[in-house]
Short mmCIF file of C-alpha atoms and ligand atoms in Angstrom, two decimals:
data_model
loop_
_atom_site.label_atom_id
_atom_site.label_comp_id
_atom_site.label_asym_id
_atom_site.label_seq_id
_atom_site.Cartn_x
_atom_site.Cartn_y
_atom_site.Cartn_z
CA UNK A 139 103.39 128.28 83.66
CA UNK A 140 103.20 131.40 85.84
CA UNK A 141 100.04 132.63 87.54
CA UNK A 142 99.01 136.23 87.96
CA UNK A 143 100.67 136.12 91.41
CA UNK A 144 103.95 135.19 89.78
CA UNK A 145 103.81 131.65 91.23
CA UNK A 146 105.58 129.00 89.11
CA UNK A 147 103.37 126.01 88.46
CA UNK A 148 103.98 122.61 86.94
CA UNK A 149 101.23 121.30 84.65
CA UNK A 150 99.82 119.05 87.38
CA UNK A 151 99.53 122.03 89.74
CA UNK A 152 97.51 123.96 87.21
CA UNK A 153 95.06 126.24 88.92
CA UNK A 154 96.16 125.22 92.40
CA UNK A 155 96.89 127.75 95.14
CA UNK A 156 96.73 127.28 98.94
CA UNK A 157 93.25 128.80 98.68
CA UNK A 158 91.92 127.28 95.45
CA UNK A 159 89.83 124.90 97.61
CA UNK A 160 87.56 127.84 98.39
CA UNK A 161 85.95 127.53 94.97
CA UNK A 162 84.88 123.93 95.74
CA UNK A 163 82.19 122.49 97.92
CA UNK A 164 83.63 121.77 101.37
CA UNK A 165 81.81 119.08 103.33
CA UNK A 166 81.61 119.39 107.10
CA UNK A 167 82.42 123.12 107.18
CA UNK A 168 80.88 125.22 109.90
CA UNK A 169 79.63 128.71 109.27
CA UNK A 170 81.44 131.42 111.21
CA UNK A 171 79.21 134.43 111.77
CA UNK A 172 81.97 137.06 111.95
CA UNK A 173 84.06 137.24 108.73
CA UNK A 174 86.32 139.95 110.17
CA UNK A 175 87.22 137.75 113.12
CA UNK A 176 87.90 134.85 110.70
CA UNK A 177 90.25 137.03 108.63
CA UNK A 178 92.03 138.18 111.78
CA UNK A 179 92.52 134.60 113.02
CA UNK A 180 93.78 133.41 109.62
CA UNK A 181 96.24 136.33 109.37
CA UNK A 182 97.50 135.65 112.86
CA UNK A 183 97.96 131.93 112.09
CA UNK A 184 99.78 132.67 108.87
CA UNK A 185 102.24 134.96 110.64
CA UNK A 186 103.20 132.45 113.36
CA UNK A 187 106.24 130.19 112.93
CA UNK A 188 105.54 126.69 111.55
CA UNK A 189 105.06 123.66 113.80
CA UNK A 190 107.09 121.30 111.61
CA UNK A 191 109.72 121.71 108.91
CA UNK A 192 109.88 120.70 105.28
CA UNK A 193 112.91 118.46 105.87
CA UNK A 194 111.04 116.50 108.55
CA UNK A 195 108.15 116.12 106.11
CA UNK A 196 110.49 114.93 103.35
CA UNK A 197 112.11 112.51 105.78
CA UNK A 198 108.71 111.04 106.67
CA UNK A 199 107.95 110.63 102.98
CA UNK A 200 111.11 108.61 102.52
CA UNK A 201 110.20 106.42 105.52
CA UNK A 202 106.72 105.88 104.05
CA UNK A 203 108.33 104.91 100.74
CA UNK A 204 110.18 102.15 102.63
CA UNK A 205 107.03 101.12 104.49
CA UNK A 206 105.06 100.67 101.31
CA UNK A 207 107.71 98.22 100.14
CA UNK A 208 107.56 96.29 103.43
CA UNK A 209 110.91 97.54 104.77
CA UNK A 210 109.38 99.54 107.64
CA UNK A 211 106.08 99.47 109.49
CA UNK A 212 103.98 102.48 110.44
CA UNK A 213 102.28 102.77 113.81
CA UNK A 214 99.84 105.68 113.78
CA UNK A 215 97.78 106.36 116.88
CA UNK A 216 96.41 108.67 119.48
CA UNK A 217 93.17 110.27 120.60
CA UNK A 218 90.09 110.45 118.44
CA UNK A 219 89.93 114.13 119.39
CA UNK A 220 92.56 115.95 121.39
CA UNK A 221 91.18 118.63 123.66
CA UNK A 222 92.82 121.86 124.78
CA UNK A 223 92.22 120.83 128.40
CA UNK A 224 94.21 117.63 127.86
CA UNK A 225 97.33 119.53 126.83
CA UNK A 226 98.98 118.37 130.06
CA UNK A 227 102.31 116.65 130.69
CA UNK A 228 100.83 113.44 132.17
CA UNK A 229 98.53 112.91 129.23
CA UNK A 230 101.17 113.61 126.61
CA UNK A 231 103.75 111.42 128.32
CA UNK A 232 101.28 108.55 128.65
CA UNK A 233 100.46 108.70 124.93
CA UNK A 234 104.13 108.72 123.93
CA UNK A 235 104.87 105.80 126.24
CA UNK A 236 102.16 103.53 124.95
CA UNK A 237 103.18 104.25 121.35
CA UNK A 238 106.81 103.58 122.28
CA UNK A 239 106.01 100.33 124.03
CA UNK A 240 103.82 99.11 121.19
CA UNK A 241 106.54 99.98 118.71
CA UNK A 242 109.09 98.06 120.75
CA UNK A 243 106.90 94.96 120.59
CA UNK A 244 106.45 95.45 116.84
CA UNK A 245 110.14 96.06 116.12
CA UNK A 246 111.06 92.90 117.94
CA UNK A 247 108.31 90.80 116.39
CA UNK A 248 108.53 92.11 112.83
CA UNK A 249 112.28 92.69 112.72
CA UNK A 250 111.52 95.88 110.85
CA UNK A 251 112.00 99.48 112.00
CA UNK A 252 108.77 101.13 113.10
CA UNK A 253 107.75 104.66 112.10
CA UNK A 254 105.72 106.30 114.87
CA UNK A 255 103.09 108.82 113.84
CA UNK A 256 100.94 110.37 116.57
CA UNK A 257 97.38 111.53 116.15
CA UNK A 258 98.51 114.51 118.17
CA UNK A 259 99.63 118.15 118.19
CA UNK A 260 96.65 119.29 116.12
CA UNK A 261 93.97 116.54 116.15
CA UNK A 262 91.42 119.10 117.28
CA UNK A 263 88.80 119.10 114.47
CA UNK A 264 86.15 116.40 114.15
CA UNK A 265 83.69 115.52 111.38
CA UNK A 266 80.19 114.76 112.66
CA UNK A 267 77.35 112.68 111.28
CA UNK A 268 74.96 115.60 111.72
CA UNK A 269 75.62 119.36 111.56
CA UNK A 270 73.28 119.91 114.53
CA UNK A 271 72.48 118.14 117.78
CA UNK A 272 69.12 118.12 119.52
CA UNK A 273 68.73 117.49 123.24
CA UNK A 274 65.91 117.92 125.70
CA UNK A 275 66.81 120.70 128.15
CA UNK A 276 64.37 121.50 130.97
CA UNK A 277 61.61 119.66 129.11
CA UNK A 278 62.21 121.56 125.86
CA UNK A 279 63.83 120.33 122.66
CA UNK A 280 66.94 122.41 121.95
CA UNK A 281 68.90 122.21 118.68
CA UNK A 282 72.46 123.58 118.53
CA UNK A 283 75.44 123.15 116.18
CA UNK A 284 77.21 119.84 116.81
CA UNK A 285 80.54 119.86 118.60
CA UNK A 286 83.20 119.89 115.85
CA UNK A 287 86.26 119.69 118.10
CA UNK A 288 88.15 122.28 120.13
CA UNK A 289 89.51 123.91 116.97
CA UNK A 290 85.97 124.99 116.09
CA UNK A 291 83.67 125.19 119.12
CA UNK A 292 83.27 123.87 122.65
CA UNK A 293 81.63 120.66 123.83
CA UNK A 294 79.23 122.11 126.44
CA UNK A 295 75.63 122.09 125.25
CA UNK A 296 74.98 125.84 125.36
CA UNK A 297 74.53 128.30 122.47
CA UNK A 298 77.68 130.25 123.53
CA UNK A 299 79.85 127.13 123.71
CA UNK A 300 78.60 125.68 120.42
CA UNK A 301 79.03 128.91 118.46
CA UNK A 302 81.96 128.40 116.04
CA UNK A 303 84.72 130.74 117.22
CA UNK A 304 87.57 131.50 114.76
CA UNK A 305 89.93 132.44 117.58
CA UNK A 306 89.90 128.75 118.59
CA UNK A 307 92.04 128.08 115.50
CA UNK A 308 94.78 130.24 117.02
CA UNK A 309 94.35 128.63 120.44
CA UNK A 310 94.44 125.16 118.86
CA UNK A 311 97.64 126.07 117.04
CA UNK A 312 99.21 127.35 120.26
CA UNK A 313 98.28 124.16 122.11
CA UNK A 314 99.62 122.04 119.25
CA UNK A 315 102.88 124.02 119.55
CA UNK A 316 103.04 123.42 123.31
CA UNK A 317 102.35 119.71 122.84
CA UNK A 318 105.02 119.39 120.19
CA UNK A 319 107.51 121.43 122.20
CA UNK A 320 107.11 119.06 125.13
CA UNK A 321 107.42 115.99 122.89
CA UNK A 322 110.56 117.32 121.22
CA UNK A 323 112.13 118.15 124.60
CA UNK A 324 111.35 114.71 125.98
CA UNK A 325 112.91 113.03 122.96
CA UNK A 326 115.97 115.30 123.05
CA UNK A 327 116.39 114.50 126.72
CA UNK A 328 116.60 110.76 126.02
CA UNK A 329 113.03 109.87 126.92
CA UNK A 330 112.85 107.23 124.23
CA UNK A 331 116.43 106.05 124.34
CA UNK A 332 116.73 102.27 124.73
CA UNK A 333 119.62 102.94 127.10
CA UNK A 334 117.09 104.28 129.60
CA UNK A 335 115.01 101.27 130.56
CA UNK A 336 113.30 103.32 133.26
CA UNK A 337 111.33 105.03 130.49
CA UNK A 338 110.34 101.83 128.80
CA UNK A 339 109.52 100.21 132.08
CA UNK A 340 105.99 98.98 132.61
CA UNK A 341 105.98 100.14 136.22
CA UNK A 342 105.21 103.60 134.87
CA UNK A 343 101.68 102.38 134.37
CA UNK A 344 101.09 101.91 138.06
CA UNK A 345 97.34 102.16 137.62
CA UNK A 346 97.10 99.70 134.77
CA UNK A 347 96.54 96.06 135.65
CA UNK A 348 98.47 94.04 133.12
CA UNK A 349 98.10 90.25 133.03
CA UNK A 350 101.27 88.56 134.37
CA UNK A 351 101.95 86.70 131.11
CA UNK A 352 101.79 89.97 129.13
CA UNK A 353 104.07 91.68 131.61
CA UNK A 354 106.56 88.84 131.30
CA UNK A 355 106.34 88.82 127.49
CA UNK A 356 106.92 92.58 127.39
CA UNK A 357 109.86 92.35 129.76
CA UNK A 358 111.38 89.62 127.61
CA UNK A 359 111.01 91.84 124.53
CA UNK A 360 112.57 94.92 126.12
CA UNK A 361 115.41 92.87 127.67
CA UNK A 362 116.31 91.22 124.39
CA UNK A 363 116.25 94.56 122.60
CA UNK A 364 118.54 96.14 125.21
CA UNK A 365 120.90 93.16 124.89
CA UNK A 366 120.94 93.47 121.11
CA UNK A 367 121.86 97.15 121.41
CA UNK A 368 124.65 96.38 123.89
CA UNK A 369 125.94 93.68 121.57
CA UNK A 370 126.05 96.04 118.59
CA UNK A 371 127.79 98.69 120.67
CA UNK A 372 130.37 96.13 121.78
CA UNK A 373 131.03 95.39 118.10
CA UNK A 374 131.43 99.10 117.44
CA UNK A 375 128.44 99.06 115.04
CA UNK A 376 128.35 102.57 113.65
CA UNK A 377 124.63 102.50 112.86
CA UNK A 378 123.63 101.78 116.42
CA UNK A 379 122.82 105.41 117.07
CA UNK A 380 120.60 105.55 114.02
CA UNK A 381 118.91 102.31 114.96
CA UNK A 382 118.17 103.34 118.51
CA UNK A 383 117.15 106.93 117.88
CA UNK A 384 113.42 107.25 118.25
CA UNK A 385 111.47 109.74 116.19
CA UNK A 386 107.85 110.77 116.40
CA UNK A 387 105.88 112.41 113.63
CA UNK A 388 102.55 114.21 113.89
CA UNK A 389 99.32 113.78 111.97
CA UNK A 390 95.77 115.04 112.10
CA UNK A 391 92.61 115.10 110.03
CA UNK A 392 92.83 118.16 107.78
CA UNK A 393 89.18 119.05 108.26
CA UNK A 394 89.26 122.78 108.83
CA UNK A 395 90.89 124.02 105.64
CA UNK A 396 91.19 127.59 106.90
CA UNK A 397 93.57 126.30 109.55
CA UNK A 398 95.61 124.19 107.10
CA UNK A 399 95.87 126.74 104.32
CA UNK A 400 96.88 129.57 106.68
CA UNK A 401 100.13 127.68 107.37
CA UNK A 402 100.74 126.43 103.84
CA UNK A 403 103.99 127.88 102.60
CA UNK A 404 106.85 127.67 100.24
CA UNK A 405 110.20 127.17 101.93
CA UNK A 406 113.66 128.30 100.78
CA UNK A 407 115.57 125.98 98.44
CA UNK A 408 112.72 123.53 97.91
CA UNK A 409 110.04 123.09 95.30
CA UNK A 410 106.42 123.06 96.22
CA UNK A 411 104.13 124.03 99.05
CA UNK A 412 104.09 122.50 102.52
CA UNK A 413 101.33 122.29 105.09
CA UNK A 414 103.49 123.19 108.08
CA UNK A 415 100.86 122.47 110.77
CA UNK A 416 101.70 118.76 110.69
CA UNK A 417 103.86 116.14 108.99
CA UNK A 418 100.96 114.07 107.69
CA UNK A 419 97.49 115.51 107.20
CA UNK A 420 94.71 113.12 106.19
CA UNK A 421 91.30 113.39 104.55
CA UNK A 422 88.43 111.69 106.38
CA UNK A 423 85.89 109.26 105.00
CA UNK A 424 83.26 112.00 104.92
CA UNK A 425 85.31 114.62 103.07
CA UNK A 426 87.08 112.69 100.31
CA UNK A 427 84.81 113.67 97.38
CA UNK A 428 86.98 113.86 94.26
CA UNK A 429 85.64 117.27 93.28
CA UNK A 430 85.43 118.56 96.85
CA UNK A 431 87.47 121.19 98.65
CA UNK A 432 89.55 118.77 100.73
CA UNK A 433 90.92 116.84 97.76
CA UNK A 434 91.57 120.14 95.97
CA UNK A 435 93.62 121.46 98.90
CA UNK A 436 95.55 118.24 99.49
CA UNK A 437 96.50 117.68 95.86
CA UNK A 438 98.77 120.73 95.93
CA UNK A 439 100.87 120.15 99.04
CA UNK A 440 104.14 118.25 99.25
CA UNK A 441 103.36 116.45 102.53
CA UNK A 442 102.54 112.77 102.48
CA UNK A 443 98.75 112.71 102.64
CA UNK A 444 96.35 110.09 103.95
CA UNK A 445 92.84 109.24 102.78
CA UNK A 446 90.39 107.17 104.81
CA UNK A 447 88.55 104.58 102.72
CA UNK A 448 85.42 102.91 104.07
CA UNK A 449 83.36 99.97 102.76
CA UNK A 450 81.46 102.14 100.27
CA UNK A 451 84.61 103.36 98.51
CA UNK A 452 84.44 102.45 94.87
CA UNK A 453 87.64 100.89 93.42
CA UNK A 454 87.58 103.17 90.37
CA UNK A 455 87.17 106.17 92.65
CA UNK A 456 90.14 105.06 94.76
CA UNK A 457 92.27 104.94 91.61
CA UNK A 458 91.07 108.43 90.66
CA UNK A 459 91.92 109.69 94.14
CA UNK A 460 95.40 108.21 93.78
CA UNK A 461 95.81 110.00 90.42
CA UNK A 462 94.55 113.31 91.79
CA UNK A 463 96.55 113.27 95.00
CA UNK A 464 99.75 111.77 93.67
CA UNK A 465 99.90 112.62 89.97
CA UNK A 466 103.63 111.87 89.79
CA UNK A 467 103.06 108.41 91.38
CA UNK A 468 105.85 109.13 93.84
CA UNK A 469 106.64 106.58 96.54
CA UNK A 470 105.75 107.56 100.11
CA UNK A 471 103.39 110.33 99.04
CA UNK A 472 99.96 108.72 99.38
CA UNK A 473 98.56 106.67 102.24
CA UNK A 474 95.27 104.80 101.96
CA UNK A 475 93.89 104.11 105.42
CA UNK A 476 91.22 101.42 105.14
CA UNK A 477 88.47 101.26 107.78
CA UNK A 478 86.03 98.70 106.51
CA UNK A 479 84.41 97.21 109.59
CA UNK A 480 85.05 93.58 110.34
CA UNK A 481 82.06 92.35 108.35
CA UNK A 482 83.06 94.19 105.16
CA UNK A 483 86.79 93.54 104.85
CA UNK A 484 86.49 90.40 102.74
CA UNK A 485 83.84 91.81 100.42
CA UNK A 486 85.14 95.38 99.99
CA UNK A 487 88.93 95.43 100.44
CA UNK A 488 90.11 93.00 97.71
CA UNK A 489 88.46 95.13 95.00
CA UNK A 490 90.17 98.32 96.21
CA UNK A 491 93.59 96.75 96.63
CA UNK A 492 93.31 94.96 93.29
CA UNK A 493 92.22 98.06 91.34
CA UNK A 494 95.00 100.23 92.77
CA UNK A 495 97.60 97.55 92.04
CA UNK A 496 96.27 96.97 88.52
CA UNK A 497 96.46 100.71 87.83
CA UNK A 498 100.10 100.67 88.97
CA UNK A 499 99.49 103.39 91.58
CA UNK A 500 101.97 103.57 94.45
CA UNK A 501 100.20 103.59 97.80
CA UNK A 502 101.07 102.88 101.41
CA UNK A 503 98.24 100.73 102.80
CA UNK A 504 97.40 101.21 106.46
CA UNK A 505 94.67 99.40 108.40
CA UNK A 506 92.39 101.39 110.72
CA UNK A 507 90.38 98.70 112.51
CA UNK A 508 88.62 101.28 114.69
CA UNK A 509 86.28 103.40 112.58
CA UNK A 510 84.27 100.66 110.90
CA UNK A 511 83.58 98.87 114.17
CA UNK A 512 81.62 101.38 116.23
CA UNK A 513 78.64 100.01 118.17
CA UNK A 514 76.17 101.57 120.57
CA UNK A 515 75.19 99.78 123.77
CA UNK A 516 71.58 99.46 124.96
CA UNK A 517 72.05 102.52 127.18
CA UNK A 518 73.37 104.58 124.26
CA UNK A 519 77.14 104.47 124.99
CA UNK A 520 79.44 104.47 121.94
CA UNK A 521 81.91 101.60 122.15
CA UNK A 522 83.96 99.17 120.03
CA UNK A 523 84.76 95.56 120.64
CA UNK A 524 88.36 94.49 121.03
CA UNK A 525 87.57 91.23 119.24
CA UNK A 526 86.13 93.01 116.19
CA UNK A 527 89.20 95.29 116.06
CA UNK A 528 91.57 92.32 116.26
CA UNK A 529 89.55 90.40 113.68
CA UNK A 530 89.55 93.30 111.21
CA UNK A 531 93.34 93.37 111.46
CA UNK A 532 93.56 89.62 110.83
CA UNK A 533 91.27 89.81 107.82
CA UNK A 534 93.05 92.87 106.41
CA UNK A 535 96.40 91.06 106.63
CA UNK A 536 94.89 88.05 104.86
CA UNK A 537 93.53 90.20 102.01
CA UNK A 538 96.92 91.83 101.42
CA UNK A 539 98.65 88.50 101.60
CA UNK A 540 96.31 86.99 99.03
CA UNK A 541 96.71 90.01 96.73
CA UNK A 542 100.49 90.08 97.05
CA UNK A 543 100.33 93.66 98.36
CA UNK A 544 101.92 95.10 101.48
CA UNK A 545 100.11 96.10 104.65
CA UNK A 546 102.54 98.81 105.70
CA UNK A 547 101.01 100.03 108.93
CA UNK A 548 98.16 100.35 111.39
CA UNK A 549 96.08 103.25 112.70
CA UNK A 550 94.55 103.16 116.19
CA UNK A 551 92.59 105.38 118.49
CA UNK A 552 94.24 104.78 121.82
CA UNK A 553 95.38 106.38 125.02
CA UNK A 554 98.07 105.49 127.53
CA UNK A 555 95.53 105.78 130.30
CA UNK A 556 93.39 103.20 132.01
CA UNK A 557 90.10 104.21 130.39
CA UNK A 558 87.08 101.96 129.86
CA UNK A 559 85.80 102.88 126.40
CA UNK A 560 86.24 99.73 124.26
CA UNK A 561 84.87 96.38 125.48
CA UNK A 562 86.89 93.15 125.60
CA UNK A 563 90.56 92.32 125.79
CA UNK A 564 92.31 90.30 128.46
CA UNK A 565 91.28 92.68 131.27
CA UNK A 566 87.67 91.92 130.35
CA UNK A 567 86.13 95.39 130.07
CA UNK A 568 82.39 94.71 129.86
CA UNK A 569 79.46 96.94 128.89
CA UNK A 570 78.65 97.24 132.57
CA UNK A 571 82.03 98.77 133.41
CA UNK A 572 82.21 101.27 130.52
CA UNK A 573 81.03 104.12 132.72
CA UNK A 574 83.87 103.54 135.24
CA UNK A 575 86.32 105.73 133.30
CA UNK A 576 84.84 106.82 129.96
CA UNK A 577 86.72 110.02 129.10
CA UNK A 578 86.55 110.42 125.27
CA UNK A 579 84.44 113.26 123.90
CA UNK A 580 84.22 111.50 120.53
CA UNK A 581 85.08 107.90 119.64
CA UNK A 582 86.01 105.20 122.17
CA UNK A 583 89.75 104.51 122.48
CA UNK A 584 91.76 101.41 123.32
CA UNK A 585 93.21 101.66 126.80
CA UNK A 586 96.81 100.97 127.72
CA UNK A 587 96.39 97.26 128.22
CA UNK A 588 94.23 96.67 125.14
CA UNK A 589 96.78 98.59 123.04
CA UNK A 590 99.72 96.53 124.22
CA UNK A 591 97.75 93.34 123.72
CA UNK A 592 97.00 94.31 120.13
CA UNK A 593 100.68 95.06 119.52
CA UNK A 594 101.56 91.50 120.58
CA UNK A 595 98.80 90.08 118.41
CA UNK A 596 99.94 92.12 115.41
CA UNK A 597 103.56 91.17 115.89
CA UNK A 598 102.59 87.48 115.80
CA UNK A 599 100.29 87.98 112.83
CA UNK A 600 102.79 89.87 110.70
CA UNK A 601 105.72 87.71 111.68
CA UNK A 602 103.81 84.76 110.26
CA UNK A 603 103.84 86.27 106.82
CA UNK A 604 101.16 88.96 106.53
CA UNK A 605 102.30 92.42 105.55
CA UNK A 606 105.28 91.54 103.39
CA UNK A 607 105.15 91.19 99.68
CA UNK A 608 104.28 87.55 98.91
C1 LIG B 1780 88.72 109.65 112.70
O1 LIG B 1780 89.79 109.20 112.28
O2 LIG B 1780 88.55 110.08 113.86
C2 LIG B 1780 87.54 109.62 111.79
C3 LIG B 1780 86.51 110.42 111.95
O3 LIG B 1780 87.68 108.70 110.84
P1 LIG B 1780 86.85 108.41 109.48
O4 LIG B 1780 87.04 109.59 108.61
O5 LIG B 1780 87.54 107.17 108.98
O6 LIG B 1780 85.44 108.14 109.86
CO1 LIG B 1781 87.61 108.77 115.59
#
């Protein structure tokens, strides 16, 4: 079939174009008040070179296909919301290092290669529970648009800052490019090479107090990995380079569809359309309506796509989503990221997993133990408990094990810094110390130590059987 624009379409693409989402209802969309400025920003974005390439995207799809069969494990993580101000070398390096160190613990424990996917280089748009925010300013109630992330408006509570500004899409894109450029240069320069223990070394985290037994356990893991690599090299193992090369992929919530569709292109010598702002875009829990704009946009792109599923997701709806987003039932194409909340895993997850399996739909299941476990302290601070996060992971593993399905990865909000945003963990962050270093503008993140602790816990959990096909 050929459209009026001369675009070849397969039957399942019928009616799809990078902009066909505009005819659907888009949840969580802000209203820009200057359409000419929007058109200018979108044109500018569309003319800039892409951030990622189609062959990287296809490569990630093949890695996801392995992960959904239990041959690899996906570690996805990073900030809840990146900010333009945090596009700084220290912050980026710290995030890469914690993901690297966690992946090292997982590789060693699971004896499976780990695929690292950052919530970075574009995680600038945030869904909110309310379109507006009301605060008392100088004794008066003031209502302004909510802060939707640096891609849309600014966090300060003033009318100028909260006004959605289309030029921020271009600035966000530029900052994503700078972030990715730095990450690519670090990796090219051997940052993540196991031959360079100085990069893997815990001493980098001078400000993070790690319990001595954790430090020892980590050092044991990194030593044994380095020895294994040396041993393979001594044997002349040809695959050693492949095994030790570390890759990072990018992901973000595809919330602002103007931003995504502006960089959605065909590429030479390949079929299909690619969202070239990121390797793996995902649809959030609040924007996954089957007939909504986000599902419409995502069904037409070739990237692997994620969908967040919360405790209210209906099993039949999940199957429909799988059909809509992956009509060809291709491996590695669709990722369901479950975020139930610790109290709902056992009641809500088995139905979803069972329905998708019974319908024969191919899905990579990833556990996000963060977004269902938000709590607010008595003084109004948003936090999450380490114990609830760990327990959701345990329960999610148990559900997959009982169903004979594969838990192929995890999704965390974390930072390599020594923040105090989530309570609990071995360092004993309590409610009283949350204000010591609470830096997130959105959801609370695991700090360096809590992240590494979870990696050890997961490695033990999955080694004991969870996560592989029964
Ligand atoms: C997020 O990942 O930051 C988020 C908002 O998640 P969810 O859509 O699962 O609520
Ligand atoms: Co979040």
